[in-house]
């Protein structure tokens, strides 16, 4: 289930000689990791919390609050959403915990008074979160019939995306082959449904992000793009986005290709996470064994007009890279490999976007099973 939380733009400046990261593991723990100036990565603390299956972390730097989504529910059994105060030494203190509708897999803070996503529903909560607080809004999803792939027997919302204006929320639904679109009522935080972006049957859109061009001296109108990766179909898609007078969005597909050398994924390989920094986009590829026994990250390059092309592939330094995050400076990438249950820190050139050497690697918790998506490391985030 996805969570949406009110957002205040205020960046905290770190003065310590180390950087904290937080990782969730399906063993039920949130781990605090420390990367020091000598590139030594270590576990400094762990907290058994956030239900039986912590799956996603969202950090609000303005309030130093960490939110954790619990994936242990399903369409009929509630998971949970928890909030924590983040101390400067990385320790966490639980502030509140509330039931959530279904198995929560992602959360985001948005500019209403509320915030969540998971199972076959989307829930929003008022912030700051209070224990046992009821959801402000619950949008339950249904399908008239199963999709063509075995993973599509029910709706499967997998992420929540905020558009560049802060006025729309998008929810890629892997089960229903669509990205659901909502307009935000900024006064109430209420989400109003708009027409969805539909995909070819069997695509399974999983993750996405927006990009908006900056004004130029060429008097060209700014371009807004939506980029997505589809887990089941294996494609990267680029859509130009228009803001309609009706108060909704329109999408025009500009590109669709398989983001992998030769334009074809190995049998069983799937895209998972999608991130962007500067003019580079990155997608994690699970089960490809591109750097056996490790899986891969692919780098894509974006042109000023918003089109994207394949650049190169590099190692994820572990198996089943479920998630990865880029620090604010754009100099480091933390890769969360689910099955091998390790966090790998890789150098990144902020000018070229090229990924460089592995500088730290640490196993966090027990390794998971590649055949069981509810085991192993589940998420990683920088404290920034």
mmCIF file with all atom_site columns, C-alpha atoms in Angstrom, residues 32-135:
data_model
loop_
_atom_site.group_PDB
_atom_site.id
_atom_site.type_symbol
_atom_site.label_atom_id
_atom_site.label_alt_id
_atom_site.label_comp_id
_atom_site.label_asym_id
_atom_site.label_entity_id
_atom_site.label_seq_id
_atom_site.pdbx_PDB_ins_code
_atom_site.Cartn_x
_atom_site.Cartn_y
_atom_site.Cartn_z
_atom_site.occupancy
_atom_site.B_iso_or_equiv
_atom_site.pdbx_formal_charge
_atom_site.auth_seq_id
_atom_site.auth_comp_id
_atom_site.auth_asym_id
_atom_site.auth_atom_id
_atom_site.pdbx_PDB_model_num
ATOM 1   C CA . UNK A 1 32  ? 21.047 2.055  10.785 1.00 0.00 ? 32  UNK A CA 1
ATOM 2   C CA . UNK A 1 33  ? 24.219 2.055  8.678  1.00 0.00 ? 33  UNK A CA 1
ATOM 3   C CA . UNK A 1 34  ? 27.140 4.459  8.921  1.00 0.00 ? 34  UNK A CA 1
ATOM 4   C CA . UNK A 1 35  ? 29.494 5.348  6.052  1.00 0.00 ? 35  UNK A CA 1
ATOM 5   C CA . UNK A 1 36  ? 32.539 7.163  7.420  1.00 0.00 ? 36  UNK A CA 1
ATOM 6   C CA . UNK A 1 37  ? 35.048 9.408  5.671  1.00 0.00 ? 37  UNK A CA 1
ATOM 7   C CA . UNK A 1 38  ? 37.305 6.412  5.058  1.00 0.00 ? 38  UNK A CA 1
ATOM 8   C CA . UNK A 1 39  ? 34.473 4.648  3.148  1.00 0.00 ? 39  UNK A CA 1
ATOM 9   C CA . UNK A 1 40  ? 33.969 2.093  5.891  1.00 0.00 ? 40  UNK A CA 1
ATOM 10  C CA . UNK A 1 41  ? 30.348 0.920  6.027  1.00 0.00 ? 41  UNK A CA 1
ATOM 11  C CA . UNK A 1 42  ? 29.026 -0.573 9.266  1.00 0.00 ? 42  UNK A CA 1
ATOM 12  C CA . UNK A 1 43  ? 25.794 -1.372 11.104 1.00 0.00 ? 43  UNK A CA 1
ATOM 13  C CA . UNK A 1 44  ? 25.493 0.935  14.110 1.00 0.00 ? 44  UNK A CA 1
ATOM 14  C CA . UNK A 1 45  ? 22.075 -0.160 15.380 1.00 0.00 ? 45  UNK A CA 1
ATOM 15  C CA . UNK A 1 46  ? 18.947 -2.126 14.547 1.00 0.00 ? 46  UNK A CA 1
ATOM 16  C CA . UNK A 1 47  ? 15.353 -1.874 15.692 1.00 0.00 ? 47  UNK A CA 1
ATOM 17  C CA . UNK A 1 48  ? 12.767 -4.654 15.564 1.00 0.00 ? 48  UNK A CA 1
ATOM 18  C CA . UNK A 1 49  ? 9.743  -2.665 14.446 1.00 0.00 ? 49  UNK A CA 1
ATOM 19  C CA . UNK A 1 50  ? 7.383  -1.781 11.591 1.00 0.00 ? 50  UNK A CA 1
ATOM 20  C CA . UNK A 1 51  ? 5.513  -5.096 11.517 1.00 0.00 ? 51  UNK A CA 1
ATOM 21  C CA . UNK A 1 52  ? 6.722  -8.466 10.315 1.00 0.00 ? 52  UNK A CA 1
ATOM 22  C CA . UNK A 1 53  ? 7.876  -7.296 6.885  1.00 0.00 ? 53  UNK A CA 1
ATOM 23  C CA . UNK A 1 54  ? 9.267  -3.729 6.697  1.00 0.00 ? 54  UNK A CA 1
ATOM 24  C CA . UNK A 1 55  ? 9.325  -2.938 2.984  1.00 0.00 ? 55  UNK A CA 1
ATOM 25  C CA . UNK A 1 56  ? 9.875  0.772  2.305  1.00 0.00 ? 56  UNK A CA 1
ATOM 26  C CA . UNK A 1 57  ? 11.327 3.874  3.986  1.00 0.00 ? 57  UNK A CA 1
ATOM 27  C CA . UNK A 1 58  ? 10.534 7.552  3.413  1.00 0.00 ? 58  UNK A CA 1
ATOM 28  C CA . UNK A 1 59  ? 12.614 10.243 5.166  1.00 0.00 ? 59  UNK A CA 1
ATOM 29  C CA . UNK A 1 60  ? 11.322 13.775 5.798  1.00 0.00 ? 60  UNK A CA 1
ATOM 30  C CA . UNK A 1 61  ? 14.432 15.892 6.392  1.00 0.00 ? 61  UNK A CA 1
ATOM 31  C CA . UNK A 1 62  ? 12.409 18.930 7.466  1.00 0.00 ? 62  UNK A CA 1
ATOM 32  C CA . UNK A 1 63  ? 11.103 17.156 10.558 1.00 0.00 ? 63  UNK A CA 1
ATOM 33  C CA . UNK A 1 64  ? 13.766 14.405 10.799 1.00 0.00 ? 64  UNK A CA 1
ATOM 34  C CA . UNK A 1 65  ? 10.982 11.855 10.630 1.00 0.00 ? 65  UNK A CA 1
ATOM 35  C CA . UNK A 1 66  ? 11.331 8.404  9.083  1.00 0.00 ? 66  UNK A CA 1
ATOM 36  C CA . UNK A 1 67  ? 8.243  6.546  7.849  1.00 0.00 ? 67  UNK A CA 1
ATOM 37  C CA . UNK A 1 68  ? 8.209  2.764  7.431  1.00 0.00 ? 68  UNK A CA 1
ATOM 38  C CA . UNK A 1 69  ? 5.709  0.684  5.436  1.00 0.00 ? 69  UNK A CA 1
ATOM 39  C CA . UNK A 1 70  ? 4.882  -2.880 6.509  1.00 0.00 ? 70  UNK A CA 1
ATOM 40  C CA . UNK A 1 71  ? 4.351  -5.392 3.711  1.00 0.00 ? 71  UNK A CA 1
ATOM 41  C CA . UNK A 1 72  ? 2.982  -8.195 5.900  1.00 0.00 ? 72  UNK A CA 1
ATOM 42  C CA . UNK A 1 73  ? -0.690 -7.522 5.089  1.00 0.00 ? 73  UNK A CA 1
ATOM 43  C CA . UNK A 1 74  ? -2.683 -8.359 1.988  1.00 0.00 ? 74  UNK A CA 1
ATOM 44  C CA . UNK A 1 75  ? -5.957 -7.320 0.404  1.00 0.00 ? 75  UNK A CA 1
ATOM 45  C CA . UNK A 1 76  ? -7.910 -8.433 3.495  1.00 0.00 ? 76  UNK A CA 1
ATOM 46  C CA . UNK A 1 77  ? -5.342 -8.234 6.338  1.00 0.00 ? 77  UNK A CA 1
ATOM 47  C CA . UNK A 1 78  ? -3.947 -4.853 7.326  1.00 0.00 ? 78  UNK A CA 1
ATOM 48  C CA . UNK A 1 79  ? -0.279 -3.986 7.332  1.00 0.00 ? 79  UNK A CA 1
ATOM 49  C CA . UNK A 1 80  ? 0.988  -0.893 9.135  1.00 0.00 ? 80  UNK A CA 1
ATOM 50  C CA . UNK A 1 81  ? 2.529  2.535  8.732  1.00 0.00 ? 81  UNK A CA 1
ATOM 51  C CA . UNK A 1 82  ? 4.975  3.707  11.419 1.00 0.00 ? 82  UNK A CA 1
ATOM 52  C CA . UNK A 1 83  ? 6.838  6.944  12.062 1.00 0.00 ? 83  UNK A CA 1
ATOM 53  C CA . UNK A 1 84  ? 10.127 7.492  13.884 1.00 0.00 ? 84  UNK A CA 1
ATOM 54  C CA . UNK A 1 85  ? 12.114 10.404 15.216 1.00 0.00 ? 85  UNK A CA 1
ATOM 55  C CA . UNK A 1 86  ? 15.646 10.267 13.777 1.00 0.00 ? 86  UNK A CA 1
ATOM 56  C CA . UNK A 1 87  ? 18.406 11.200 16.205 1.00 0.00 ? 87  UNK A CA 1
ATOM 57  C CA . UNK A 1 88  ? 21.649 12.644 14.835 1.00 0.00 ? 88  UNK A CA 1
ATOM 58  C CA . UNK A 1 89  ? 23.535 9.512  15.875 1.00 0.00 ? 89  UNK A CA 1
ATOM 59  C CA . UNK A 1 90  ? 21.174 7.429  13.747 1.00 0.00 ? 90  UNK A CA 1
ATOM 60  C CA . UNK A 1 91  ? 19.052 5.994  16.543 1.00 0.00 ? 91  UNK A CA 1
ATOM 61  C CA . UNK A 1 92  ? 15.301 5.781  15.985 1.00 0.00 ? 92  UNK A CA 1
ATOM 62  C CA . UNK A 1 93  ? 12.463 6.427  18.422 1.00 0.00 ? 93  UNK A CA 1
ATOM 63  C CA . UNK A 1 94  ? 8.985  5.275  17.420 1.00 0.00 ? 94  UNK A CA 1
ATOM 64  C CA . UNK A 1 95  ? 6.473  8.117  17.355 1.00 0.00 ? 95  UNK A CA 1
ATOM 65  C CA . UNK A 1 96  ? 3.319  6.441  16.051 1.00 0.00 ? 96  UNK A CA 1
ATOM 66  C CA . UNK A 1 97  ? 2.014  3.298  14.388 1.00 0.00 ? 97  UNK A CA 1
ATOM 67  C CA . UNK A 1 98  ? -1.283 2.835  12.617 1.00 0.00 ? 98  UNK A CA 1
ATOM 68  C CA . UNK A 1 99  ? -3.009 0.139  10.601 1.00 0.00 ? 99  UNK A CA 1
ATOM 69  C CA . UNK A 1 100 ? -2.861 0.401  6.835  1.00 0.00 ? 100 UNK A CA 1
ATOM 70  C CA . UNK A 1 101 ? -5.047 -1.139 4.154  1.00 0.00 ? 101 UNK A CA 1
ATOM 71  C CA . UNK A 1 102 ? -3.289 -4.186 2.729  1.00 0.00 ? 102 UNK A CA 1
ATOM 72  C CA . UNK A 1 103 ? 0.427  -4.827 2.225  1.00 0.00 ? 103 UNK A CA 1
ATOM 73  C CA . UNK A 1 104 ? 2.217  -1.488 2.017  1.00 0.00 ? 104 UNK A CA 1
ATOM 74  C CA . UNK A 1 105 ? 5.071  -1.399 -0.493 1.00 0.00 ? 105 UNK A CA 1
ATOM 75  C CA . UNK A 1 106 ? 5.769  2.315  -0.998 1.00 0.00 ? 106 UNK A CA 1
ATOM 76  C CA . UNK A 1 107 ? 5.116  5.754  0.471  1.00 0.00 ? 107 UNK A CA 1
ATOM 77  C CA . UNK A 1 108 ? 5.593  9.390  -0.468 1.00 0.00 ? 108 UNK A CA 1
ATOM 78  C CA . UNK A 1 109 ? 5.002  12.788 1.145  1.00 0.00 ? 109 UNK A CA 1
ATOM 79  C CA . UNK A 1 110 ? 2.735  15.146 -0.754 1.00 0.00 ? 110 UNK A CA 1
ATOM 80  C CA . UNK A 1 111 ? 1.525  18.690 -0.243 1.00 0.00 ? 111 UNK A CA 1
ATOM 81  C CA . UNK A 1 112 ? -1.883 18.076 1.207  1.00 0.00 ? 112 UNK A CA 1
ATOM 82  C CA . UNK A 1 113 ? -2.360 17.427 4.879  1.00 0.00 ? 113 UNK A CA 1
ATOM 83  C CA . UNK A 1 114 ? -2.065 13.723 4.437  1.00 0.00 ? 114 UNK A CA 1
ATOM 84  C CA . UNK A 1 115 ? -0.188 10.415 3.136  1.00 0.00 ? 115 UNK A CA 1
ATOM 85  C CA . UNK A 1 116 ? 0.247  5.848  1.619  1.00 0.00 ? 116 UNK A CA 1
ATOM 86  C CA . UNK A 1 117 ? 0.007  2.601  -1.035 1.00 0.00 ? 117 UNK A CA 1
ATOM 87  C CA . UNK A 1 118 ? -0.089 -1.191 -0.997 1.00 0.00 ? 118 UNK A CA 1
ATOM 88  C CA . UNK A 1 119 ? -1.998 -4.460 -1.482 1.00 0.00 ? 119 UNK A CA 1
ATOM 89  C CA . UNK A 1 120 ? -4.835 -3.583 -3.841 1.00 0.00 ? 120 UNK A CA 1
ATOM 90  C CA . UNK A 1 121 ? -5.542 -0.160 -2.386 1.00 0.00 ? 121 UNK A CA 1
ATOM 91  C CA . UNK A 1 122 ? -4.180 3.341  -1.969 1.00 0.00 ? 122 UNK A CA 1
ATOM 92  C CA . UNK A 1 123 ? -4.478 4.993  1.460  1.00 0.00 ? 123 UNK A CA 1
ATOM 93  C CA . UNK A 1 124 ? -3.777 8.527  2.621  1.00 0.00 ? 124 UNK A CA 1
ATOM 94  C CA . UNK A 1 125 ? -3.101 9.707  6.178  1.00 0.00 ? 125 UNK A CA 1
ATOM 95  C CA . UNK A 1 126 ? -3.021 13.079 7.865  1.00 0.00 ? 126 UNK A CA 1
ATOM 96  C CA . UNK A 1 127 ? 0.397  14.126 9.220  1.00 0.00 ? 127 UNK A CA 1
ATOM 97  C CA . UNK A 1 128 ? 1.881  14.128 11.733 1.00 0.00 ? 128 UNK A CA 1
ATOM 98  C CA . UNK A 1 129 ? 0.867  10.487 12.052 1.00 0.00 ? 129 UNK A CA 1
ATOM 99  C CA . UNK A 1 130 ? -1.029 9.469  15.190 1.00 0.00 ? 130 UNK A CA 1
ATOM 100 C CA . UNK A 1 131 ? -1.187 5.965  16.611 1.00 0.00 ? 131 UNK A CA 1
ATOM 101 C CA . UNK A 1 132 ? -4.242 3.978  15.525 1.00 0.00 ? 132 UNK A CA 1
ATOM 102 C CA . UNK A 1 133 ? -5.343 6.840  13.283 1.00 0.00 ? 133 UNK A CA 1
ATOM 103 C CA . UNK A 1 134 ? -7.819 5.889  10.594 1.00 0.00 ? 134 UNK A CA 1
ATOM 104 C CA . UNK A 1 135 ? -6.932 6.533  6.976  1.00 0.00 ? 135 UNK A CA 1
#
